[in-house]
Every structure is written in C-alpha cells, then in structure tokens.
Amino acid sequence: MNVRVLATRILFQVLNKGNSFTRTLNVAKNNIKPKDEAFLKELCYGVFRYLLRLELIANYLIHYPFKKTDKQIFYYLILVGIYQLSFMRIPWHAAVYETVKSSKILGAKNLSRLINAILRNYLRNKDKLDEMAITEHSGKYNHPNWILDKLKKNYPKEWQFIVEANNKKAPMWLRVNRQYHTRNEYLNLLDDLGIQYTIHSIADNAIKLASACKVDILPGFKKGWISVQDASAQLSVNYLKPKENELILDCCAAPGGKTTHILEYTNTAKVVALDINPTRLNNLHNNLERLKLKANVICGDARYPKKWWKGDKFDKILLDVPCSSTGVIRRHPDIKWLRNSNDIDTLSELQSEIIDAMWQELKSDGIMVYSTCSVIPEENKLQIKSFLERTKNAILIGSKTDHPGYQILPGDEDMDGFYYAVVKK
C-alpha cells in the first residue's frame, strides 16, 4: 500500500477517532513492506510532533471550503505533504507528486489540483510561512495549552527545556544483560562493529547508541544479551535493590522491561509479574522467552489483590502505576493530543487505589518503589505526600517529605521523564 496514504489514514484514526497510535500502527504495518516501515513512522511521528505548527501553515494556505467528510481525511494528507517539504530530505518535486497521487488513491481526484496548489504555494512562501508559524505560541512549542500550563506552573525554570526535549527524537538505549556480559565486555563487541555509543553515569548497564539501528545487527540480541530500554526505566533496580531469594512483585509489569531487569539482577529471587492487559502480557511472555528467564505471570487488577494472590506477602513491590505518560512524549508524541487535563484527576484516583491496595500485600520492613513515566506532580510527589499522610506505617526512604521522591525530567542525561519514590513499611 502507498505509505503516504497509510500515514494519512493512521493520523485520521488517531487524531479524529482517538484510537491508540501504537495499536493502529501495528495493524497498518501489515500492509507495507518492511523497508517502508521507517518512512511510515517518520511521517506519523513527525506530524504528531509538529502538529500545531503544520496546522497553522495549512490553515493559512487553505482557502477552499472543505466538506466535513473531505477535511477529515484530506486535511491530514496536506499535513503529511507539508511535513515532508518542511522537515524531510525528500526532493520537493517527488514529495509533491507522491502526495498529490495519494489524494487520487484516497478517492478524491477532484481535490488533487487543490492539494497540488497548496503544496506549491507553501514552497513559494516557505521561509515566510515557517517564520509565521513559529512566532505563534502554539506553533513554537507544539504542545496543547493544558500541558504548557502545567509545565510552566511546576517547572518555571525548566519548562522550555522539557518542551524542547519532548519535541526531539528519542535516542536508543540498550540494557546489557549482566548474566552474559558486563557492560564493558559488551562495549568491546560494539567497538568491533564500529557502533558508536555513550554510557550512563548511574544506570550501570545502560548504553546509548549514537544512532538508532535495527536490533538484528546488535550482538546477541536474539540470544538475550541485551534489551532496548530507556536509562530512566533501568534505574528502577537502583531504587528497588533486588536481592537473592526475595519475593518481588512487579505491578503493572507489561511489557516486561522491569520484570526482566529484576530477574537479570538475581539468580534466586521469585518474581511475580502482574498486569491487567492480557494483550500486553503476551509481550511480557515474549520478552521472558527471548531472555530465557522465568516469572510467575498473572493477569489481574492491582486494586483487588485478593482476587489473584493467595501467597505470602512480598519483600519488595515495584509499583509502576498507570499514568499520563507525559514524561515519554518524545517517544509517543500522540500523547499530547490524546490526553486532556481531566485525565490527571482520573489517573491520580486510580493510582491512589492501587498504592493503598498494594501496601497491604507488602511485608513489614518491606520496600515499595512507586514509579511513573510522568512529570505531573499530582501523579508523583503530591501522590506520595498524600499516601504518607494517610499511611502511618509508611516511611519515606532517601528523600525529604516536603519534596518526596526523585523526578527525572525529559532530556536529563538524554533520558525519558520518570519519577521514583522509595517507601518502607
């Protein structure tokens, strides 16, 4: 299938219908050749990343009164066309020709001349229109107002840094499986292949590649020597500190990055991996199989542990709760447009229910590590403050109660945004 047509349909499904980008993309990939997958992702991610800027330009250029049914699909094709001309190295004539051809494939020969005129008009006035777009607040920052307002309020000195990080492409981080190699040993394998990298200062198994690549070319990926995982997520073991023979729960575990990391750190720990989503648990099973690791995998709701757990209380619990994912926007730019401010209250309530329920399953003297991939305080430090106030046998470890936990901002040492808090019972 034509990649630009497919990208347009994906954008329509996500932005108009509110469908999950990840699920929509995974289905769409079945309709193209593997060599075209990177191009499809670039078009979709690019439009999501710079949506407001592209819309400012498109709206300025569109004078034809689109029918509602036309705008729902062909408007996004125009955005795809402008993105190619503005951000990609495709020759302009090829980008225009292929985008116009896509309009015909989509069944609107009557709009092909219009789309051709819009794209050529953009080319004639590119510098002026680009400047116009970035002087507008929305076009400059490419974030919805509710997110910008949250960032400005809570990070008055860092908010622009966060926005800039969110609008960049995410790097590729690797996690070395210490059961096969030390990090230095694996670095030698990368050196042999001429693959450039940097290492993380604290996450002792983390390697950042200078350029993303297909995992098949990395030494031992299929053998389980490495996994792809952002360094901020790898830090979970630094806070959890798993030990031999402990009974550990990874709550909300799918797709299994943290579960497998815990298992790589120990030989005799018993790990229970819980998630409510059976489809995502399939990915967890696949990761365990590739890495040749074993865990007790359970599908269940973390709010109701009595329904799925009859065993001993846990020595440690890693509680990576559902959240707004505002710390991983650079990896999932569709989050900006699918989330809204009302979601924060809903998610905060869910997080409170989960942490209260899981606390009852923790042994006395046990450790719970609460984590999110969010930068919103209501989900992070304020959530932990509230938990400590209502839970008399909870002791905060390693941070101060007036500012509990550790907030990693997007872009810190080129990591995703993440939050951790360590609490002892």
GROMACS .gro file of C-alpha atoms in nm:
model
  425
    1MET     CA    1   0.000   0.000   0.000
    2ASN     CA    2   0.105   0.361  -0.063
    3VAL     CA    3   0.289   0.475   0.254
    4ARG     CA    4   0.158   0.832   0.244
    5VAL     CA    5  -0.198   0.703   0.213
    6LEU     CA    6  -0.141   0.473   0.508
    7ALA     CA    7   0.010   0.754   0.718
    8THR     CA    8  -0.289   0.975   0.640
    9ARG     CA    9  -0.532   0.706   0.749
   10ILE     CA   10  -0.338   0.647   1.072
   11LEU     CA   11  -0.342   1.018   1.154
   12PHE     CA   12  -0.715   1.026   1.088
   13GLN     CA   13  -0.778   0.726   1.316
   14VAL     CA   14  -0.572   0.872   1.600
   15LEU     CA   15  -0.647   1.244   1.581
   16ASN     CA   16  -1.011   1.224   1.472
   17LYS     CA   17  -1.121   0.899   1.630
   18GLY     CA   18  -0.896   0.895   1.938
   19ASN     CA   19  -0.762   0.547   1.862
   20SER     CA   20  -0.432   0.425   2.004
   21PHE     CA   21  -0.142   0.514   1.776
   22THR     CA   22   0.058   0.207   1.877
   23ARG     CA   23  -0.223  -0.036   1.801
   24THR     CA   24  -0.322   0.143   1.479
   25LEU     CA   25   0.039   0.147   1.360
   26ASN     CA   26   0.092  -0.221   1.440
   27VAL     CA   27  -0.209  -0.316   1.228
   28ALA     CA   28  -0.107  -0.082   0.947
   29LYS     CA   29   0.244  -0.224   0.925
   30ASN     CA   30   0.097  -0.547   0.792
   31ASN     CA   31   0.007  -0.361   0.471
   32ILE     CA   32   0.356  -0.243   0.376
   33LYS     CA   33   0.697  -0.388   0.306
   34PRO     CA   34   0.943  -0.395   0.598
   35LYS     CA   35   1.171  -0.149   0.419
   36ASP     CA   36   0.891   0.112   0.420
   37GLU     CA   37   0.824   0.092   0.794
   38ALA     CA   38   1.076   0.359   0.889
   39PHE     CA   39   0.926   0.603   0.637
   40LEU     CA   40   0.574   0.540   0.768
   41LYS     CA   41   0.688   0.603   1.125
   42GLU     CA   42   0.871   0.920   1.025
   43LEU     CA   43   0.559   1.065   0.863
   44CYS     CA   44   0.332   0.982   1.155
   45TYR     CA   45   0.571   1.077   1.434
   46GLY     CA   46   0.664   1.394   1.251
   47VAL     CA   47   0.307   1.516   1.213
   48PHE     CA   48   0.229   1.431   1.576
   49ARG     CA   49   0.544   1.610   1.689
   50TYR     CA   50   0.481   1.932   1.495
   51LEU     CA   51   0.104   1.918   1.460
   52LEU     CA   52   0.020   2.274   1.566
   53ARG     CA   53   0.293   2.426   1.351
   54LEU     CA   54   0.177   2.228   1.047
   55GLU     CA   55  -0.186   2.320   1.111
   56LEU     CA   56  -0.104   2.691   1.127
   57ILE     CA   57   0.059   2.669   0.785
   58ALA     CA   58  -0.213   2.451   0.635
   59ASN     CA   59  -0.494   2.671   0.765
   60TYR     CA   60  -0.326   2.980   0.620
   61LEU     CA   61  -0.298   2.815   0.277
   62ILE     CA   62  -0.640   2.651   0.258
   63HIS     CA   63  -0.897   2.886   0.107
   64TYR     CA   64  -1.120   2.618  -0.041
   65PRO     CA   65  -1.417   2.535   0.183
   66PHE     CA   66  -1.358   2.166   0.251
   67LYS     CA   67  -1.660   1.950   0.307
   68LYS     CA   68  -1.657   1.795   0.652
   69THR     CA   69  -1.606   1.447   0.511
   70ASP     CA   70  -1.318   1.568   0.293
   71LYS     CA   71  -1.144   1.755   0.573
   72GLN     CA   72  -1.145   1.454   0.799
   73ILE     CA   73  -0.904   1.269   0.573
   74PHE     CA   74  -0.753   1.507   0.316
   75TYR     CA   75  -0.661   1.769   0.571
   76TYR     CA   76  -0.421   1.516   0.719
   77LEU     CA   77  -0.280   1.435   0.376
   78ILE     CA   78  -0.196   1.805   0.339
   79LEU     CA   79  -0.019   1.795   0.676
   80VAL     CA   80   0.178   1.492   0.558
   81GLY     CA   81   0.275   1.685   0.245
   82ILE     CA   82   0.385   1.996   0.434
   83TYR     CA   83   0.583   1.788   0.682
   84GLN     CA   84   0.780   1.627   0.400
   85LEU     CA   85   0.860   1.964   0.245
   86SER     CA   86   0.948   2.126   0.578
   87PHE     CA   87   1.141   1.858   0.767
   88MET     CA   88   1.248   1.576   0.536
   89ARG     CA   89   1.518   1.548   0.271
   90ILE     CA   90   1.286   1.418   0.002
   91PRO     CA   91   1.323   1.616  -0.326
   92TRP     CA   92   1.037   1.866  -0.332
   93HIS     CA   93   0.904   1.755  -0.669
   94ALA     CA   94   0.885   1.392  -0.552
   95ALA     CA   95   0.713   1.489  -0.227
   96VAL     CA   96   0.453   1.699  -0.411
   97TYR     CA   97   0.395   1.442  -0.686
   98GLU     CA   98   0.355   1.148  -0.447
   99THR     CA   99   0.128   1.339  -0.209
  100VAL     CA  100  -0.098   1.451  -0.495
  101LYS     CA  101  -0.103   1.095  -0.626
  102SER     CA  102  -0.208   0.981  -0.278
  103SER     CA  103  -0.516   1.203  -0.294
  104LYS     CA  104  -0.628   1.016  -0.604
  105ILE     CA  105  -0.572   0.679  -0.435
  106LEU     CA  106  -0.782   0.803  -0.147
  107GLY     CA  107  -1.062   0.864  -0.393
  108ALA     CA  108  -1.062   1.241  -0.447
  109LYS     CA  109  -0.938   1.326  -0.794
  110ASN     CA  110  -1.137   1.650  -0.764
  111LEU     CA  111  -0.910   1.762  -0.478
  112SER     CA  112  -0.578   1.669  -0.638
  113ARG     CA  113  -0.535   2.008  -0.810
  114LEU     CA  114  -0.615   2.187  -0.487
  115ILE     CA  115  -0.361   1.984  -0.287
  116ASN     CA  116  -0.102   2.039  -0.558
  117ALA     CA  117  -0.164   2.416  -0.543
  118ILE     CA  118  -0.145   2.425  -0.163
  119LEU     CA  119   0.188   2.241  -0.151
  120ARG     CA  120   0.342   2.454  -0.427
  121ASN     CA  121   0.218   2.769  -0.260
  122TYR     CA  122   0.392   2.656   0.057
  123LEU     CA  123   0.715   2.603  -0.136
  124ARG     CA  124   0.699   2.951  -0.289
  125ASN     CA  125   0.646   3.111   0.053
  126LYS     CA  126   0.824   2.859   0.274
  127ASP     CA  127   1.051   3.095   0.468
  128LYS     CA  128   0.771   3.341   0.536
  129LEU     CA  129   0.523   3.073   0.641
  130ASP     CA  130   0.773   2.888   0.861
  131GLU     CA  131   0.858   3.211   1.039
  132MET     CA  132   0.489   3.294   1.079
  133ALA     CA  133   0.421   2.951   1.230
  134ILE     CA  134   0.695   2.961   1.493
  135THR     CA  135   0.610   3.315   1.605
  136GLU     CA  136   0.273   3.182   1.714
  137HIS     CA  137   0.281   3.038   2.066
  138SER     CA  138   0.123   2.709   1.959
  139GLY     CA  139   0.346   2.668   1.654
  140LYS     CA  140   0.661   2.740   1.851
  141TYR     CA  141   0.604   2.488   2.129
  142ASN     CA  142   0.372   2.231   1.965
  143HIS     CA  143   0.205   2.135   2.293
  144PRO     CA  144  -0.158   2.177   2.399
  145ASN     CA  145  -0.217   2.464   2.639
  146TRP     CA  146  -0.308   2.243   2.934
  147ILE     CA  147   0.033   2.072   2.926
  148LEU     CA  148   0.217   2.401   2.883
  149ASP     CA  149   0.027   2.549   3.176
  150LYS     CA  150   0.119   2.252   3.397
  151LEU     CA  151   0.485   2.273   3.298
  152LYS     CA  152   0.511   2.649   3.349
  153LYS     CA  153   0.347   2.627   3.690
  154ASN     CA  154   0.553   2.337   3.822
  155TYR     CA  155   0.882   2.391   3.639
  156PRO     CA  156   0.914   2.769   3.591
  157LYS     CA  157   1.286   2.743   3.513
  158GLU     CA  158   1.286   2.414   3.322
  159TRP     CA  159   0.961   2.414   3.123
  160GLN     CA  160   1.119   2.523   2.795
  161PHE     CA  161   1.391   2.259   2.834
  162ILE     CA  162   1.118   1.996   2.883
  163VAL     CA  163   0.923   2.113   2.577
  164GLU     CA  164   1.236   2.110   2.361
  165ALA     CA  165   1.321   1.759   2.481
  166ASN     CA  166   0.966   1.640   2.410
  167ASN     CA  167   0.990   1.762   2.050
  168LYS     CA  168   1.315   1.579   1.978
  169LYS     CA  169   1.350   1.224   1.855
  170ALA     CA  170   1.422   0.981   2.136
  171PRO     CA  171   1.759   0.804   2.143
  172MET     CA  172   1.804   0.428   2.151
  173TRP     CA  173   1.916   0.300   2.490
  174LEU     CA  174   2.032  -0.058   2.548
  175ARG     CA  175   2.038  -0.259   2.869
  176VAL     CA  176   2.316  -0.515   2.896
  177ASN     CA  177   2.211  -0.847   3.047
  178ARG     CA  178   2.466  -0.890   3.324
  179GLN     CA  179   2.410  -1.266   3.326
  180TYR     CA  180   2.601  -1.280   2.996
  181HIS     CA  181   2.835  -0.979   2.995
  182THR     CA  182   2.948  -0.682   3.192
  183ARG     CA  183   2.877  -0.352   3.023
  184ASN     CA  184   3.246  -0.309   2.936
  185GLU     CA  185   3.254  -0.653   2.775
  186TYR     CA  186   2.955  -0.566   2.560
  187LEU     CA  187   3.110  -0.230   2.468
  188ASN     CA  188   3.401  -0.422   2.322
  189LEU     CA  189   3.157  -0.607   2.095
  190LEU     CA  190   3.012  -0.276   1.977
  191ASP     CA  191   3.364  -0.143   1.917
  192ASP     CA  192   3.437  -0.442   1.695
  193LEU     CA  193   3.140  -0.346   1.477
  194GLY     CA  194   3.223   0.026   1.478
  195ILE     CA  195   2.898   0.114   1.656
  196GLN     CA  196   2.934   0.441   1.846
  197TYR     CA  197   2.783   0.493   2.190
  198THR     CA  198   2.794   0.670   2.526
  199ILE     CA  199   2.731   0.523   2.870
  200HIS     CA  200   2.512   0.638   3.157
  201SER     CA  201   2.664   0.777   3.474
  202ILE     CA  202   2.438   0.590   3.719
  203ALA     CA  203   2.250   0.314   3.535
  204ASP     CA  204   2.540   0.070   3.522
  205ASN     CA  205   2.403  -0.150   3.243
  206ALA     CA  206   2.286   0.134   3.015
  207ILE     CA  207   2.436   0.220   2.676
  208LYS     CA  208   2.308   0.496   2.447
  209LEU     CA  209   2.371   0.439   2.077
  210ALA     CA  210   2.483   0.738   1.874
  211SER     CA  211   2.232   0.635   1.607
  212ALA     CA  212   1.932   0.407   1.634
  213CYS     CA  213   1.959   0.080   1.445
  214LYS     CA  214   1.773  -0.243   1.389
  215VAL     CA  215   1.817  -0.480   1.681
  216ASP     CA  216   1.915  -0.763   1.445
  217ILE     CA  217   2.258  -0.609   1.386
  218LEU     CA  218   2.335  -0.582   1.759
  219PRO     CA  219   2.549  -0.863   1.901
  220GLY     CA  220   2.344  -1.128   2.078
  221PHE     CA  221   2.004  -0.960   2.076
  222LYS     CA  222   1.823  -1.280   1.985
  223LYS     CA  223   2.028  -1.464   2.246
  224GLY     CA  224   1.915  -1.227   2.519
  225TRP     CA  225   2.244  -1.044   2.568
  226ILE     CA  226   2.072  -0.704   2.556
  227SER     CA  227   1.731  -0.536   2.565
  228VAL     CA  228   1.610  -0.199   2.443
  229GLN     CA  229   1.507   0.012   2.743
  230ASP     CA  230   1.547   0.379   2.829
  231ALA     CA  231   1.802   0.452   3.100
  232SER     CA  232   1.540   0.618   3.322
  233ALA     CA  233   1.342   0.293   3.335
  234GLN     CA  234   1.661   0.097   3.402
  235LEU     CA  235   1.709   0.299   3.720
  236SER     CA  236   1.419   0.108   3.879
  237VAL     CA  237   1.662  -0.161   4.002
  238ASN     CA  238   1.881   0.108   4.160
  239TYR     CA  239   1.589   0.202   4.384
  240LEU     CA  240   1.441  -0.146   4.429
  241LYS     CA  241   1.777  -0.316   4.502
  242PRO     CA  242   1.653  -0.673   4.441
  243LYS     CA  243   1.828  -0.945   4.641
  244GLU     CA  244   1.856  -1.322   4.622
  245ASN     CA  245   1.561  -1.530   4.749
  246GLU     CA  246   1.328  -1.230   4.781
  247LEU     CA  247   0.965  -1.250   4.675
  248ILE     CA  248   0.917  -0.947   4.448
  249LEU     CA  249   0.605  -0.815   4.277
  250ASP     CA  250   0.632  -0.611   3.959
  251CYS     CA  251   0.291  -0.446   3.949
  252CYS     CA  252   0.159  -0.319   3.613
  253ALA     CA  253   0.451  -0.509   3.463
  254ALA     CA  254   0.381  -0.540   3.089
  255PRO     CA  255   0.561  -0.539   2.851
  256GLY     CA  256   0.818  -0.669   3.096
  257GLY     CA  257   1.124  -0.446   3.078
  258LYS     CA  258   1.147  -0.402   3.455
  259THR     CA  259   1.046  -0.763   3.530
  260THR     CA  260   1.329  -0.900   3.318
  261HIS     CA  261   1.575  -0.646   3.460
  262ILE     CA  262   1.498  -0.764   3.815
  263LEU     CA  263   1.550  -1.125   3.707
  264GLU     CA  264   1.880  -1.039   3.540
  265TYR     CA  265   1.999  -0.892   3.871
  266THR     CA  266   1.934  -1.204   4.077
  267ASN     CA  267   1.951  -1.580   4.035
  268THR     CA  268   1.710  -1.694   4.305
  269ALA     CA  269   1.456  -1.413   4.351
  270LYS     CA  270   1.096  -1.515   4.289
  271VAL     CA  271   0.931  -1.253   4.070
  272VAL     CA  272   0.556  -1.213   4.020
  273ALA     CA  273   0.463  -1.002   3.717
  274LEU     CA  274   0.112  -0.858   3.726
  275ASP     CA  275  -0.078  -0.669   3.458
  276ILE     CA  276  -0.444  -0.615   3.378
  277ASN     CA  277  -0.399  -0.624   2.999
  278PRO     CA  278  -0.377  -0.978   2.852
  279THR     CA  279  -0.256  -0.850   2.515
  280ARG     CA  280   0.036  -0.663   2.673
  281LEU     CA  281   0.113  -0.971   2.881
  282ASN     CA  282   0.183  -1.155   2.556
  283ASN     CA  283   0.471  -0.915   2.502
  284LEU     CA  284   0.595  -0.988   2.853
  285HIS     CA  285   0.593  -1.362   2.783
  286ASN     CA  286   0.787  -1.299   2.460
  287ASN     CA  287   1.049  -1.096   2.645
  288LEU     CA  288   1.089  -1.364   2.911
  289GLU     CA  289   1.130  -1.629   2.641
  290ARG     CA  290   1.392  -1.431   2.446
  291LEU     CA  291   1.592  -1.361   2.763
  292LYS     CA  292   1.548  -1.720   2.890
  293LEU     CA  293   1.402  -1.600   3.219
  294LYS     CA  294   1.107  -1.719   3.428
  295ALA     CA  295   0.847  -1.529   3.628
  296ASN     CA  296   0.503  -1.600   3.767
  297VAL     CA  297   0.290  -1.402   3.524
  298ILE     CA  298  -0.060  -1.308   3.640
  299CYS     CA  299  -0.341  -1.119   3.466
  300GLY     CA  300  -0.531  -0.922   3.728
  301ASP     CA  301  -0.640  -0.585   3.864
  302ALA     CA  302  -0.389  -0.436   4.111
  303ARG     CA  303  -0.673  -0.276   4.308
  304TYR     CA  304  -0.811  -0.617   4.408
  305PRO     CA  305  -0.517  -0.842   4.504
  306LYS     CA  306  -0.735  -1.090   4.695
  307LYS     CA  307  -0.877  -1.199   4.360
  308TRP     CA  308  -0.541  -1.308   4.219
  309TRP     CA  309  -0.294  -1.362   4.506
  310LYS     CA  310  -0.313  -1.619   4.787
  311GLY     CA  311   0.058  -1.643   4.865
  312ASP     CA  312   0.295  -1.479   5.110
  313LYS     CA  313   0.332  -1.106   5.140
  314PHE     CA  314   0.604  -0.954   4.924
  315ASP     CA  315   0.952  -0.849   5.032
  316LYS     CA  316   0.951  -0.579   4.769
  317ILE     CA  317   0.699  -0.428   4.529
  318LEU     CA  318   0.776  -0.225   4.218
  319LEU     CA  319   0.465  -0.019   4.154
  320ASP     CA  320   0.489   0.131   3.805
  321VAL     CA  321   0.135   0.268   3.801
  322PRO     CA  322  -0.076   0.377   3.500
  323CYS     CA  323  -0.009   0.746   3.438
  324SER     CA  324  -0.039   1.030   3.187
  325SER     CA  325   0.292   0.927   3.021
  326THR     CA  326   0.386   1.295   2.994
  327GLY     CA  327   0.748   1.200   3.054
  328VAL     CA  328   0.772   0.993   2.736
  329ILE     CA  329   0.617   1.233   2.485
  330ARG     CA  330   0.931   1.224   2.271
  331ARG     CA  331   0.871   0.850   2.222
  332HIS     CA  332   0.493   0.881   2.193
  333PRO     CA  333   0.411   1.230   2.059
  334ASP     CA  334   0.047   1.131   2.009
  335ILE     CA  335   0.013   1.156   2.388
  336LYS     CA  336  -0.001   1.534   2.353
  337TRP     CA  337  -0.322   1.512   2.151
  338LEU     CA  338  -0.492   1.208   2.310
  339ARG     CA  339  -0.458   1.316   2.673
  340ASN     CA  340  -0.652   1.602   2.835
  341SER     CA  341  -0.641   1.779   3.169
  342ASN     CA  342  -0.933   1.577   3.308
  343ASP     CA  343  -0.726   1.259   3.272
  344ILE     CA  344  -0.496   1.369   3.555
  345ASP     CA  345  -0.767   1.357   3.820
  346THR     CA  346  -0.889   1.020   3.695
  347LEU     CA  347  -0.539   0.874   3.689
  348SER     CA  348  -0.449   1.017   4.029
  349GLU     CA  349  -0.752   0.849   4.185
  350LEU     CA  350  -0.661   0.517   4.021
  351GLN     CA  351  -0.300   0.547   4.142
  352SER     CA  352  -0.420   0.609   4.498
  353GLU     CA  353  -0.639   0.300   4.489
  354ILE     CA  354  -0.354   0.085   4.358
  355ILE     CA  355  -0.092   0.204   4.607
  356ASP     CA  356  -0.329   0.155   4.901
  357ALA     CA  357  -0.419  -0.197   4.788
  358MET     CA  358  -0.060  -0.299   4.719
  359TRP     CA  359   0.059  -0.165   5.054
  360GLN     CA  360  -0.146  -0.434   5.224
  361GLU     CA  361   0.047  -0.701   5.030
  362LEU     CA  362   0.390  -0.578   5.148
  363LYS     CA  363   0.570  -0.742   5.439
  364SER     CA  364   0.666  -0.547   5.748
  365ASP     CA  365   1.010  -0.392   5.676
  366GLY     CA  366   0.939  -0.442   5.308
  367ILE     CA  367   1.019  -0.187   5.038
  368MET     CA  368   0.780  -0.038   4.783
  369VAL     CA  369   0.914   0.161   4.489
  370TYR     CA  370   0.649   0.384   4.335
  371SER     CA  371   0.718   0.499   3.980
  372THR     CA  372   0.558   0.674   3.684
  373CYS     CA  373   0.671   0.799   3.345
  374SER     CA  374   0.501   1.132   3.420
  375VAL     CA  375   0.619   1.484   3.500
  376ILE     CA  376   0.289   1.592   3.657
  377PRO     CA  377   0.322   1.645   4.038
  378GLU     CA  378  -0.033   1.525   4.107
  379GLU     CA  379   0.079   1.181   3.990
  380ASN     CA  380   0.418   1.195   4.158
  381LYS     CA  381   0.532   1.389   4.464
  382LEU     CA  382   0.181   1.502   4.557
  383GLN     CA  383   0.058   1.145   4.526
  384ILE     CA  384   0.331   1.024   4.761
  385LYS     CA  385   0.273   1.312   5.004
  386SER     CA  386  -0.093   1.217   5.026
  387PHE     CA  387  -0.007   0.848   5.074
  388LEU     CA  388   0.237   0.927   5.357
  389GLU     CA  389  -0.019   1.147   5.532
  390ARG     CA  390  -0.284   0.875   5.537
  391THR     CA  391  -0.049   0.578   5.597
  392LYS     CA  392   0.106   0.586   5.945
  393ASN     CA  393   0.336   0.285   5.893
  394ALA     CA  394   0.494   0.423   5.573
  395ILE     CA  395   0.847   0.566   5.597
  396LEU     CA  396   0.996   0.763   5.309
  397ILE     CA  397   1.348   0.648   5.222
  398GLY     CA  398   1.621   0.858   5.063
  399SER     CA  399   1.430   1.185   5.013
  400LYS     CA  400   1.262   1.455   5.219
  401THR     CA  401   0.891   1.451   5.300
  402ASP     CA  402   0.842   1.808   5.179
  403HIS     CA  403   0.976   1.707   4.837
  404PRO     CA  404   0.943   1.328   4.823
  405GLY     CA  405   1.097   1.113   4.555
  406TYR     CA  406   1.316   1.175   4.256
  407GLN     CA  407   1.189   1.349   3.942
  408ILE     CA  408   1.380   1.286   3.620
  409LEU     CA  409   1.288   1.539   3.354
  410PRO     CA  410   1.277   1.455   2.982
  411GLY     CA  411   1.621   1.525   2.842
  412ASP     CA  412   1.813   1.482   3.169
  413GLU     CA  413   2.120   1.290   3.052
  414ASP     CA  414   1.908   1.227   2.741
  415MET     CA  415   1.661   1.013   2.935
  416ASP     CA  416   1.283   0.993   2.933
  417GLY     CA  417   1.094   1.167   3.212
  418PHE     CA  418   1.042   0.941   3.513
  419TYR     CA  419   0.958   0.960   3.883
  420TYR     CA  420   1.061   0.730   4.168
  421ALA     CA  421   0.980   0.724   4.538
  422VAL     CA  422   1.101   0.461   4.786
  423VAL     CA  423   0.883   0.379   5.088
  424LYS     CA  424   0.950   0.131   5.369
  425LYS     CA  425   0.679  -0.042   5.574
   0.00000   0.00000   0.00000
